[in-house]
Amino acid sequence: MTLFDPTRHYSLLDIDWNPDAAQQAIGAIAHETIEQLNDRPLLPGHPMDDQTFGTDLYLGKAGVLWAIHYLQTVGAIDSTFNVAQHLDATLAQNSQIYLQNTPYPQQSSYLFGDLPLLLLQYKLAPSGEKATQILQSIHKNDTQPIRELMWGIAGSMLAAYFMHQWTQAAQWQEVFKSQAALLLKEWQPVGQASYLWTIDLYGGQRQWLGPVHGFAGNLTPLLVGQSLLTEAEFQEISTKAMTTLVQTAVIEDSKANWPAVYNETQPKSDLQLMQYCHGAPGMVTALASLPKGIDAQFDQVLEQGGELTWQAGPLKKGSNLCHGTGGNGYAFLKLFVRTGDQLWLDRARAFAMHSIEQYRLSQQLYGQLRYPLWTGDLGLAIYLWDCLQAQAKFPTIDVF
């Protein structure tokens, strides 16, 4: 049995870690993006994204503006670009596009809806009016059936958590916990000691596992926002999560992967993907912040997922976060933070050097950058920054 499809991966280039090259790549990506933003209201789409450039966080301008602001704030780039002056028009455009083109117009989507733009506006210029808009947007998900991160309640819980971090106001903990209660109510036992959500998505009901649509994604706000939960609540969540990760893993030769969708009758099926959104890299990245030393099997299977990510090598889909080399590299950064083992940081930096070559070759081939945060070069820039800092702060998930 093969735990992944090797035709989706490249052999890793043997390039020594070079912090100057990483910093130069960050600067080049940001500089080119800012030049484009100064010249046109919307950036050009990219052939590998198979659609025009949008206004949302995942594929569009909201993600670009967030990334530029983040890189400015942490000191990764030296730029006076005014993000705030682009937000009103981008929000108006995104609201219109979302209502017309989304499969869930009544839903409040974290990756495609208004929430991240409202959050960025609040962060740059806090106001009661903007806080009310954010609260109203979050509450849209109280009555909607979508229980996952891209479109539904897990994403709006992240928004509530970030608002609590910035304000320390009790109302944000209350809304976080009320949505957590809705989410946890639907976390049900499946098979032998597993606990999964049955996700109502795109006209079907399936038990997705990954950090964008499934089990790991629903756990993401619960782990990121653990400070808003009681110790007993977090212990119960942790125990169920660890057990489930172990029980759903497919292990071979001390390496582990997870299918995109759980299948109780054929648990070893659907092992093609090895990327952040589906497969071992995303499962490791999303769940590595669970407590260490409580479940030895869990500790072991996380590292086995990291080993398979290393064996598989860089992804042919690009250097990006969601389904590219940078996103896979976050599994190594998370394991470094978790274990303190230098091996994982070295591996993350090896993927970083390969991903720099990928982005440069892609730019030469297509004559442009791939701009989106989640699927393009700005996400890579943030990954490179985390490799420089020896940290693991997945953009718009661990930090906003």
Coordinates of N, CA and C in Angstrom, one line a residue, residues 104 146 198-208:
Y104 N -23.4 29.7 -0.3 CA -24.0 29.9 1.0 C -24.2 31.4 1.3
I146 N -23.8 24.6 8.2 CA -22.4 24.3 7.8 C -21.5 24.3 9.0
T198 N -20.2 15.0 10.9 CA -20.7 14.7 9.6 C -21.0 16.1 9.0
I199 N -20.2 16.5 8.0 CA -20.3 17.8 7.4 C -21.3 17.9 6.3
D200 N -22.2 18.8 6.4 CA -23.2 19.1 5.4 C -22.6 20.1 4.5
L201 N -22.1 19.7 3.3 CA -21.3 20.6 2.5 C -21.5 20.2 1.0
Y202 N -21.7 21.2 0.2 CA -21.8 21.1 -1.3 C -22.9 20.0 -1.7
G203 N -24.0 20.0 -1.0 CA -25.0 19.0 -1.3 C -24.9 17.6 -0.8
G204 N -23.9 17.3 0.0 CA -23.7 16.0 0.5 C -23.3 16.0 2.0
Q205 N -23.3 14.9 2.6 CA -22.9 14.8 4.0 C -21.8 13.7 4.1
R206 N -20.6 14.2 4.5 CA -19.5 13.3 4.6 C -18.7 13.7 5.8
Q207 N -17.9 12.7 6.3 CA -17.1 12.9 7.5 C -15.6 13.3 7.0
W208 N -15.5 14.6 6.6 CA -14.2 15.1 6.2 C -13.3 15.2 7.4

